[in-house]
Coordinates of C-alpha atoms in Angstrom, one line a residue:
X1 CA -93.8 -17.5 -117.3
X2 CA -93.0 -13.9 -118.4
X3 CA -92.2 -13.2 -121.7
X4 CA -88.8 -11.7 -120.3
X5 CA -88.1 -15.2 -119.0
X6 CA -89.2 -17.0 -122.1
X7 CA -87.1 -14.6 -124.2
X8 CA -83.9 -15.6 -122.0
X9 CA -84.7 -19.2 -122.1
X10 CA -84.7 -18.9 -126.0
X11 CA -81.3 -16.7 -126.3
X12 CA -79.4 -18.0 -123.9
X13 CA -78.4 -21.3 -125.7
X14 CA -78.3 -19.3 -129.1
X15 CA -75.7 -17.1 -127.0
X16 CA -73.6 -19.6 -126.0
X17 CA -73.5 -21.9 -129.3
X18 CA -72.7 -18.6 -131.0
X19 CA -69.9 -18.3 -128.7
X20 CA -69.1 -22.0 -129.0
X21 CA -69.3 -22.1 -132.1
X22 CA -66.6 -18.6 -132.7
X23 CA -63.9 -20.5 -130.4
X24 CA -63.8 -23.0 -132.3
X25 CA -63.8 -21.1 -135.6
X26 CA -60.5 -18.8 -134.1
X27 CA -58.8 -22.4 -133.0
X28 CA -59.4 -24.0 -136.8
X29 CA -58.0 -21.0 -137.9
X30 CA -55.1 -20.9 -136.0
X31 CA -54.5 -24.9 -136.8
X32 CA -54.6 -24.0 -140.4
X33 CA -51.5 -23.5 -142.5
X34 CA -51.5 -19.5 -142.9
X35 CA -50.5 -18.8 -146.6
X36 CA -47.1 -17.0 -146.8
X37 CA -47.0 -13.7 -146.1
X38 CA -45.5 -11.2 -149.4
X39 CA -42.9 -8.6 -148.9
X40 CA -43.0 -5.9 -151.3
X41 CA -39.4 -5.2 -153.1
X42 CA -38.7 -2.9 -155.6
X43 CA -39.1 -4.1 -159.4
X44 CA -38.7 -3.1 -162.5
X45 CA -41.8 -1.1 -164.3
X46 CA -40.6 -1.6 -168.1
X47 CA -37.4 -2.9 -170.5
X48 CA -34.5 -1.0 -169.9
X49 CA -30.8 -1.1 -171.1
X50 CA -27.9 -0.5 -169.0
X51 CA -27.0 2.9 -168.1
X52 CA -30.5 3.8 -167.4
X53 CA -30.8 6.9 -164.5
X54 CA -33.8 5.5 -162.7
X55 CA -36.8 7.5 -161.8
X56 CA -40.1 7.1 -160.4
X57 CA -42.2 5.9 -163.2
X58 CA -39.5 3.2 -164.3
X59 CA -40.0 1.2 -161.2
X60 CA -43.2 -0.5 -159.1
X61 CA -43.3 -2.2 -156.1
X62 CA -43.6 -6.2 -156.4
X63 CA -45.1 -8.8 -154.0
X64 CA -42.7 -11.8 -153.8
X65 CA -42.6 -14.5 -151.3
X66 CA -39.9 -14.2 -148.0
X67 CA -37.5 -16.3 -149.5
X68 CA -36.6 -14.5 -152.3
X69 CA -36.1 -11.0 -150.6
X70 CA -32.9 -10.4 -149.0
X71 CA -30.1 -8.2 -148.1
X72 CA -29.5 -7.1 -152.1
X73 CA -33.5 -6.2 -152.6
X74 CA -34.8 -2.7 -152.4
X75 CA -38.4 -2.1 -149.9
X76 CA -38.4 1.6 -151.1
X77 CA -38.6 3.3 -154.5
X78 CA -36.5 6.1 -153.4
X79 CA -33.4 3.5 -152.8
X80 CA -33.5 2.9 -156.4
X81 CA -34.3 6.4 -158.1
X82 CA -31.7 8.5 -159.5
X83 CA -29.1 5.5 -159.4
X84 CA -27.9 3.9 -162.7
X85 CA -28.7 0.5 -164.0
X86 CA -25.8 -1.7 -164.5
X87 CA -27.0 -4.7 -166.5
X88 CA -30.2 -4.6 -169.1
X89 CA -33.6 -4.9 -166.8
X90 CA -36.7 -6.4 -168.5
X91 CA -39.9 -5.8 -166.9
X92 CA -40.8 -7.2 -163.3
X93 CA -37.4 -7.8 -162.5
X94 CA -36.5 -7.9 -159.2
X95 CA -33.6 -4.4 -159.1
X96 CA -31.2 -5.6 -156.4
X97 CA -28.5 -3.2 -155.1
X98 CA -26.0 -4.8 -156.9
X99 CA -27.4 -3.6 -160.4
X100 CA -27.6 -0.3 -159.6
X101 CA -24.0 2.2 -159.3
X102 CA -24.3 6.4 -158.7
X103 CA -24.4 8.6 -160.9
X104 CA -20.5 9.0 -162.7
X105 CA -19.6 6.1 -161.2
X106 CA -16.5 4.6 -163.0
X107 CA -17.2 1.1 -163.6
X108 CA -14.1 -0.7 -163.3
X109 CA -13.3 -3.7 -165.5
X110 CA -14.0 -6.2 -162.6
X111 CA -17.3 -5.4 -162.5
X112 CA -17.6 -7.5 -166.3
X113 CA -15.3 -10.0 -164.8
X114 CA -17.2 -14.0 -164.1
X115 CA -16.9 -15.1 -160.6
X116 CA -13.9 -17.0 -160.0
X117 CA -11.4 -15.5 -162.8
X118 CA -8.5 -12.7 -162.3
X119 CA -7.9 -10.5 -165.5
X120 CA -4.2 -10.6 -166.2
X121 CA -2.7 -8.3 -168.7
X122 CA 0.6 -9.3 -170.7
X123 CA 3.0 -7.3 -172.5
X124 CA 2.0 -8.0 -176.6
X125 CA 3.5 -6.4 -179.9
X126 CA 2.0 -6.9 -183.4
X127 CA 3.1 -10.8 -183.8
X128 CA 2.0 -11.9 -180.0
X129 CA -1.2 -10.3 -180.4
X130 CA -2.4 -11.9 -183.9
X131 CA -1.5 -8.8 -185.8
X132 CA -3.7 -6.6 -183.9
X133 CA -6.6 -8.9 -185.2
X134 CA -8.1 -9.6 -181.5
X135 CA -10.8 -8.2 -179.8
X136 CA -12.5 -8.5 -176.4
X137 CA -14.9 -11.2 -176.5
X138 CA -12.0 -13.2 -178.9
X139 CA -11.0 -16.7 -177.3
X140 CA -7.3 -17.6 -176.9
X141 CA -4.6 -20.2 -176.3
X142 CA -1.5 -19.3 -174.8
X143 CA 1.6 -21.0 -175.7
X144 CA 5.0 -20.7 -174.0
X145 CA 8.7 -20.9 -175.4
X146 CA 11.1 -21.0 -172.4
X147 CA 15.1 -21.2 -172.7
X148 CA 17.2 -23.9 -172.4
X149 CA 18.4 -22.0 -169.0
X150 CA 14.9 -22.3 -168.1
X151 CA 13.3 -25.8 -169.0
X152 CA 16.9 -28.0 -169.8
X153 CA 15.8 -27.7 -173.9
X154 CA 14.7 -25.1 -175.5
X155 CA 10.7 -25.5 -175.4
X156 CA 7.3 -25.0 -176.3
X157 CA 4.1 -25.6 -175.0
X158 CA 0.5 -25.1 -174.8
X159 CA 0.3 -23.8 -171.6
X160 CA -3.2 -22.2 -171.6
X161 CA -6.3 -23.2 -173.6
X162 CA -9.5 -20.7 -174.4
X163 CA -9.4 -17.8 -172.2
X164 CA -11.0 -15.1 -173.0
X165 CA -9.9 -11.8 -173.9
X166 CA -11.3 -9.1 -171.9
X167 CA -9.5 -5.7 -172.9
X168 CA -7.1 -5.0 -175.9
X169 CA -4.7 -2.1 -174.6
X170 CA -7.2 0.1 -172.5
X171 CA -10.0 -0.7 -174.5
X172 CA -12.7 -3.4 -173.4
X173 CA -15.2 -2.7 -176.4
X174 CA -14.2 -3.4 -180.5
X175 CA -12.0 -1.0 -182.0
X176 CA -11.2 -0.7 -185.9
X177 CA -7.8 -2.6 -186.9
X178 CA -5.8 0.7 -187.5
X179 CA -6.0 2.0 -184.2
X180 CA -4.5 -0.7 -182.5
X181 CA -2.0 -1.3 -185.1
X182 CA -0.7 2.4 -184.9
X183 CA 1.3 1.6 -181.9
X184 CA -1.1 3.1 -179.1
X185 CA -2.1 -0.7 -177.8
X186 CA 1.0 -2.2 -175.8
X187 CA -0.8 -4.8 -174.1
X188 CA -3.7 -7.5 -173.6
X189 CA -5.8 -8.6 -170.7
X190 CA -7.3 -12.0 -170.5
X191 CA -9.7 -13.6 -168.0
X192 CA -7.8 -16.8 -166.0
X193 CA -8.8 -18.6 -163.1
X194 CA -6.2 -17.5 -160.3
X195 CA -3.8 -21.0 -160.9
X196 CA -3.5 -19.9 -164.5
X197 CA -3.0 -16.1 -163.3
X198 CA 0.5 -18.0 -161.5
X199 CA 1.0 -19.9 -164.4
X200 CA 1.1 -16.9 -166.9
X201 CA 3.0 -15.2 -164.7
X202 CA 6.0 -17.1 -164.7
X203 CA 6.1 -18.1 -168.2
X204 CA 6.0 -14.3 -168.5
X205 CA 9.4 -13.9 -166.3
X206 CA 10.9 -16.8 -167.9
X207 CA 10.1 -17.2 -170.8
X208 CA 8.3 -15.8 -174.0
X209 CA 4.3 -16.0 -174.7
X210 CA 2.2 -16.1 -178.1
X211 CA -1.6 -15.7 -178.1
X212 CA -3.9 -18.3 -180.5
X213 CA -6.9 -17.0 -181.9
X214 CA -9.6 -19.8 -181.6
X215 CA -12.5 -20.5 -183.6
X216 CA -16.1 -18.9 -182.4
X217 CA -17.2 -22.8 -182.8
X218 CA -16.9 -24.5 -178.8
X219 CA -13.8 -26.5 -180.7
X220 CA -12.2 -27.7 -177.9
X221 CA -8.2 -29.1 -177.5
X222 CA -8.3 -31.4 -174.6
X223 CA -4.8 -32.6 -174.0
X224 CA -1.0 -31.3 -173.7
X225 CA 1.5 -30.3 -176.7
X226 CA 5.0 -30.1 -176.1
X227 CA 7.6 -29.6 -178.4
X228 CA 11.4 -29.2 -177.8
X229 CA 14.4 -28.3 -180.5
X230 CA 15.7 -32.2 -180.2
X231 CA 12.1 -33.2 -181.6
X232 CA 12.9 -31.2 -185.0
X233 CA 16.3 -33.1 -185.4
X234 CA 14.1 -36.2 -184.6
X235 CA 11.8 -35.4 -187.2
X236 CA 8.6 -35.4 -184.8
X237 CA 6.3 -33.0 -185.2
X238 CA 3.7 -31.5 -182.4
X239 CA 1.0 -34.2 -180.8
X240 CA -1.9 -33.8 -178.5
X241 CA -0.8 -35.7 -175.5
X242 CA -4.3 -37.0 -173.5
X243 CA -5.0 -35.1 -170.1
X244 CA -3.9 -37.6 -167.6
X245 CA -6.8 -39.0 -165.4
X246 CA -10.8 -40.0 -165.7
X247 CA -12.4 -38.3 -168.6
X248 CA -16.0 -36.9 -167.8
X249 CA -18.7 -38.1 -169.7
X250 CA -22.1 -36.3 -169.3
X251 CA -25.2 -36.0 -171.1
X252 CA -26.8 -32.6 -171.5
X253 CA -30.3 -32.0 -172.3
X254 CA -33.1 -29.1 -172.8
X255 CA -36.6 -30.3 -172.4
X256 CA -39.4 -27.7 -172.7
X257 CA -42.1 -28.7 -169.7
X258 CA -45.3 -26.9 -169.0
X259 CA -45.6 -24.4 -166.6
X260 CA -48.5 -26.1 -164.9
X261 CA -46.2 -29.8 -164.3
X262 CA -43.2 -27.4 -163.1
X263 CA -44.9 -27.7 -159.2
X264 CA -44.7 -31.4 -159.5
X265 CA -41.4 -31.4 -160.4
X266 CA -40.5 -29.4 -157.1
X267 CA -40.0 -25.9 -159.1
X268 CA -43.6 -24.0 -158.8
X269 CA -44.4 -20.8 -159.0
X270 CA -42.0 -17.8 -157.4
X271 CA -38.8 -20.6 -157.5
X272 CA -35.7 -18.6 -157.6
X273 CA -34.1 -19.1 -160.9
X274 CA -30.6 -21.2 -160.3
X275 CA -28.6 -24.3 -160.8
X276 CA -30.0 -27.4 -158.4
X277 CA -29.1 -30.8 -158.5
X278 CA -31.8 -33.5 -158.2
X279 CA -31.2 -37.5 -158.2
X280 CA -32.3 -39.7 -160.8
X281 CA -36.0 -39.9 -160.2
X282 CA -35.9 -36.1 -161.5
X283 CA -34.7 -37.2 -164.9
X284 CA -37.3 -40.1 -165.1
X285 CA -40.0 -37.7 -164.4
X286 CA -39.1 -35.3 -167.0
X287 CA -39.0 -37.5 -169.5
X288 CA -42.3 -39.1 -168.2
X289 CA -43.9 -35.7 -169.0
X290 CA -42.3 -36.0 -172.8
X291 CA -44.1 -39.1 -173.1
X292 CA -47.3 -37.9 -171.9
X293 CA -47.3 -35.1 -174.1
X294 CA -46.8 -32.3 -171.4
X295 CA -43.5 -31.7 -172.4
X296 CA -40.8 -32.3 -175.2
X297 CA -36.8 -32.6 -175.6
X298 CA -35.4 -30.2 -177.8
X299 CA -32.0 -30.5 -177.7
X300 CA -29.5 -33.5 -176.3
X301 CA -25.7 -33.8 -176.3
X302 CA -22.8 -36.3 -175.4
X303 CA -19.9 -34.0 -173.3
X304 CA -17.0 -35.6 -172.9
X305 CA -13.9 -34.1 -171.6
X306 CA -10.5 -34.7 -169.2
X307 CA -10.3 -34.2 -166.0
X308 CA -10.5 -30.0 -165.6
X309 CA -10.9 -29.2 -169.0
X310 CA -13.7 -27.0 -170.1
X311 CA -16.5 -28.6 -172.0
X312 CA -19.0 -26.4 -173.5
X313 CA -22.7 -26.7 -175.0
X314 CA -23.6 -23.7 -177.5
X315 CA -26.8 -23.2 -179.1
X316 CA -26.0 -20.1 -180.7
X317 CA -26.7 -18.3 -184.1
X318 CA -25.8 -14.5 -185.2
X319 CA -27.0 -11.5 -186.9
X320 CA -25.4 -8.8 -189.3
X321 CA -24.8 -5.6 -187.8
X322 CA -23.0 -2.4 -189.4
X323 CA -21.3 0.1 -187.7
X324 CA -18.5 2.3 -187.3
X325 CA -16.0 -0.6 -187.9
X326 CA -17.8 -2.0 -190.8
X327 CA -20.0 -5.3 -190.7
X328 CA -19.7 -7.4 -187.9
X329 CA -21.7 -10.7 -186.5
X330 CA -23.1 -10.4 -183.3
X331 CA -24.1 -13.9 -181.6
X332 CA -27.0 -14.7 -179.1
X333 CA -27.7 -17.8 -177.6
X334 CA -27.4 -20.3 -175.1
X335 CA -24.1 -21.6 -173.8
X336 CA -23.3 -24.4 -171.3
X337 CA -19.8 -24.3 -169.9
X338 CA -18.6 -27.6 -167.3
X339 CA -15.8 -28.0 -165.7
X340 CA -15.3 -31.4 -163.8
X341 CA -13.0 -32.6 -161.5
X342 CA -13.3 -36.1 -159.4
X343 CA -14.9 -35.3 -155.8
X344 CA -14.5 -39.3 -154.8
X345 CA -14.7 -42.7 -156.2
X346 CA -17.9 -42.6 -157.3
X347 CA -18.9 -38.6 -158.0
X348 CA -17.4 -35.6 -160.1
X349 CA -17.4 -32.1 -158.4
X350 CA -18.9 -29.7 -161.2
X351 CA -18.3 -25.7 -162.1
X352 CA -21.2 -25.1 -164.4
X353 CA -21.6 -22.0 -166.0
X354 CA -25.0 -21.3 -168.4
X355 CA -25.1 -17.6 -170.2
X356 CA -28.3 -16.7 -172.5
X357 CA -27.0 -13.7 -174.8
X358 CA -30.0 -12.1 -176.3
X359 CA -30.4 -8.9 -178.8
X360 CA -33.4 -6.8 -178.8
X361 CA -34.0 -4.9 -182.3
X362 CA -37.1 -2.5 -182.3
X363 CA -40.2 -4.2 -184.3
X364 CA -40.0 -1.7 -187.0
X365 CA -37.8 1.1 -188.5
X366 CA -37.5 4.5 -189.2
X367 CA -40.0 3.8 -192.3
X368 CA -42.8 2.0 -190.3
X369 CA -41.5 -1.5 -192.0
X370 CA -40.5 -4.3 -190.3
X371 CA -36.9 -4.0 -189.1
X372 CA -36.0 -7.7 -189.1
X373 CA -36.6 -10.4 -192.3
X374 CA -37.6 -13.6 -191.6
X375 CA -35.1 -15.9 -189.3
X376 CA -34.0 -19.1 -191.7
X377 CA -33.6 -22.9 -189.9
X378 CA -30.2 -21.1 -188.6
X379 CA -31.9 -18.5 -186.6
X380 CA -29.8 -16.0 -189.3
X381 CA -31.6 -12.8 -190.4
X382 CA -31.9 -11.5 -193.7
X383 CA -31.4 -8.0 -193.1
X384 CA -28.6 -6.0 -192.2
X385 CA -29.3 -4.0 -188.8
X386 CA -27.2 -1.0 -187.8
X387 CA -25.7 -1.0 -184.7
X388 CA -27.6 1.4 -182.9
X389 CA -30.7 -0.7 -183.1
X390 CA -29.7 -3.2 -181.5
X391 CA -30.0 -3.7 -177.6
X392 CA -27.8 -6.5 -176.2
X393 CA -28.3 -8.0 -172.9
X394 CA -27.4 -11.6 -170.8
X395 CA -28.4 -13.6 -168.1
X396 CA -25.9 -15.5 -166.2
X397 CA -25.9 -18.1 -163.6
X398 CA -22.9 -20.1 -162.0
X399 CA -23.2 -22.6 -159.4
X400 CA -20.9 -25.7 -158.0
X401 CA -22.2 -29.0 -157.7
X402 CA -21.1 -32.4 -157.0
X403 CA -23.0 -35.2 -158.5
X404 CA -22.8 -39.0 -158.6
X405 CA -23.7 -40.8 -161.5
X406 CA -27.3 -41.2 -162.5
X407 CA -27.7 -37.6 -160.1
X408 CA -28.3 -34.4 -162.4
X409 CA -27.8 -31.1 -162.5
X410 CA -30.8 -28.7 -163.3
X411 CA -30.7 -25.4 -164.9
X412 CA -33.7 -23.8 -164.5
X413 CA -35.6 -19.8 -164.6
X414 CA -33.0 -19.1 -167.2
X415 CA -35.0 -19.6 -170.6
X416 CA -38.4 -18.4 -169.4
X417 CA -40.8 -16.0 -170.4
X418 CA -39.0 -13.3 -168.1
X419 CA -35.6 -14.2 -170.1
X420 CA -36.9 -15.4 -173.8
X421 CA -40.2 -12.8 -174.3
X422 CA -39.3 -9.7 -175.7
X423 CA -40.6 -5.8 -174.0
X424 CA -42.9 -3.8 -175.9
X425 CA -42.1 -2.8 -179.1
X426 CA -39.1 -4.9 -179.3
X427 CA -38.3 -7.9 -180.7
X428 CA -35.9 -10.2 -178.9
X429 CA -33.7 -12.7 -180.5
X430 CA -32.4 -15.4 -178.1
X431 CA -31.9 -18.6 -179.3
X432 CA -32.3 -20.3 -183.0
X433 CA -35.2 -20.1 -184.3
X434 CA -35.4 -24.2 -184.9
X435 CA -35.0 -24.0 -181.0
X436 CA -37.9 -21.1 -180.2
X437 CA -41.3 -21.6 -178.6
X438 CA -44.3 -19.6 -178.9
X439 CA -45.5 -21.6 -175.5
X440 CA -42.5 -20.5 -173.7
X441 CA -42.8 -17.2 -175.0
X442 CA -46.0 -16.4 -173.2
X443 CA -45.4 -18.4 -170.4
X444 CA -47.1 -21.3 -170.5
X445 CA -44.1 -23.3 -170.5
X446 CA -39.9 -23.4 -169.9
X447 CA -37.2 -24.9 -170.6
X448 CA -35.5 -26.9 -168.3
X449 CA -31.8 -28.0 -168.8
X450 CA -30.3 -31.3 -168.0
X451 CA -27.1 -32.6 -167.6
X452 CA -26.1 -35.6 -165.9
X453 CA -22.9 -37.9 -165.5
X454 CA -22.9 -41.4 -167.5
X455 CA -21.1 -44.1 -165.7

């Protein structure tokens, strides 16, 4: 035998388990779950307030799974540069279309308007408008007198409760008192859901309106006052009247839960941040991880409300700032907002709003000290800040749900590292300091918040 020959007889299988071998490699690997594929959207590079003009170094490309790119992210740094920011933007935040306007673009008040409301202005003077005390951001109840043409008896009635006010003449930011009282604000414009935009309508036409100025404390009046010129010669005086229908009770709850037990909970890493709804077994597992020590409740609440009337959570504290107008409190925090209304026998159809208000302050001053004192139980600081160091900014997210009892409602990506840490430099308050985290801070864990319907 030739060594030719012997070479060939030693090859040949070598050769063909090679090739063996490679076909099945390329089959395995097509069998195999291929790991999702990133698209690259446009992000933000640093912290940056609204009214920013974008430019090149302010913004990076970002790798985020297919699901959460979409008609509102930007694949190109150019679709983004030279346009101006809308809303604060902390680092690696996605920059969507909607957050960005042209260049002396006149933002319209819609633009700060929630989803779902109408702003309605009405016709106010010194007395209807609490002496030219309000402000936008004040909360209001409406009340309406109507004729005895009108309603058979002359009568009043509460006919709104806690809307917000959104602009006091033309002006949607805080003015000093004397301006407004020296007969240049005519009006004020309030935020109603479209049925009370009809409802303050006509009580307009017809009748006559006062605005309430409520308490910055989530007081809520659940019920209906009416009160009518026979009821003075009767000698009653005004009553809360219950809402008629079910009342909605609920539980709310924030849990802190590692960031490495938020997979098994169905919310890993790159989960959109938003408002889910999960059944019981969700519930039982969070509070499994509380009893194991990889997690703990922070805060919990009994809500209880009619049928359609507001019910709000707040977890809010304030700071001292001076200004123009003198000294003012400005609030951060987080605030839960519920609406219910009965979907069927056995469930309540939800409109949950949650808001976290935050402030940045730089770390130090002018002076190279420290710009903020310590933060007491209250979340209160010690010094007084001027208003130009201080950076507001919010996150927001709104969702409708309908739940049956034992089911909840999850609110999750809204107090996490990318909301709660603060940029460089800056120091970011957020929520009460009895309620902070160093953990979540740095992103080794979040808060989660609960709320489910008790039976």
């Amino acid at each position: 035998m030739t060594r030719r020959q012997v070479l060939k007889l030693i090859l040949l299988p070598v050769l063909v388990g090679l090739v063996a071998v490679s076909a099945t490699y390329a089959y395995l690997q097509k069998l195999a779950p291929r790991p999702p594929e990133e698209v690259r959207v446009v992000a933000a590079a640093r912290a940056m307030s609204s009214g920013t003009v974008l430019t090149a170094p302010d913004l990076v490309l970002k790798g985020v799974p297919p699901s959460l790119a979409g008609p509102e992210t930007l694949t190109d740094l150019t679709q983004a540069e030279g346009k101006v920011t809308l809303v604060p933007l902390v680092p690696g935040e996605l920059v969507l279309r909607s957050k960005l306007v042209y260049p002396g673009t006149s933002l319209g008040l819609g633009s700060h308007l929630p989803s779902g409301y109408r702003a309605v202005t009405v016709a106010a003077d010194e007395v209807k408008a609490v002496a030219w005390l309000l402000r936008p951001g004040d909360r209001v109840d409406v009340i309406a007198t109507f004729p005895r043409e009108v309603a058979g008896a002359d009568k009043s009635r509460l006919l709104l409760e806690d809307v917000q006010v959104v602009a006091v003449g033309r002006t949607t930011e805080v003015v000093p008192p004397a301006k407004a009282a020296g007969g240049e604000v005519r009006s004020v414009t309030v935020a109603v859901t479209p049925e009370q935009a009809i409802a303050l309508a006509l009580a307009e036409e017809t009748g006559r309106i006062r605005l309430a100025l409520r308490p910055l404390t989530g007081e809520w009046t659940r019920g209906e006052i009416e009160l009518t010129t026979a009821s003075f010669s009767a000698g009653t005086s005004a009553r809360l009247k219950p809402v008629p229908g079910p009342a909605l009770r609920s539980v709310a709850a924030m849990f802190e839960v590692q960031s490495g037990q938020l997979a098994a909970l169905g919310l890993g890493r790159g989960w959109p941040a938003g408002i889910i709804t999960r059944d019981a077994s969700f519930r039982r597992e969070v509070e499994s991880l509380v009893t194991q020590g990889k997690g703990r409740l922070i805060a919990r609440r009994e809500l209880s409300g009619g049928s359609g009337v507001p019910v709000r959570w707040e977890l809010e504290s304030s700071v001292p700032v001076s200004g123009r107008g003198g000294l003012a409190w400005i609030s951060y925090g987080f605030r839960l907002e519920v609406v219910g209304v009965p979907a069927d026998k056995r469930g309540w159809r939800l409109d949950a709003s949650a808001e976290l208000r935050y402030l940045d302050v730089p770390q130090t001053g002018s002076n190279g000290e420290p710009l903020l004192g310590s933060l007491g139980t209250d979340g209160r600081a010690e010094a007084t800040l001027g208003a130009e160091e201080v950076q507001p900014g919010s996150e927001r997210l709104t969702g409708t749900v309908t739940l049956g009892v034992g089911d909840c409602l999850v609110i999750h990506g809204l107090l996490g590292a990318q909301c709660l840490g603060a940029p460089d430099g800056l120091s970011r308050l957020a929520l009460p300091a009895s309620l902070r985290s160093d953990e979540v801070e740095r992103g080794t864990s979040e808060m989660l918040v609960l709320l489910w319907v008790l039976p």
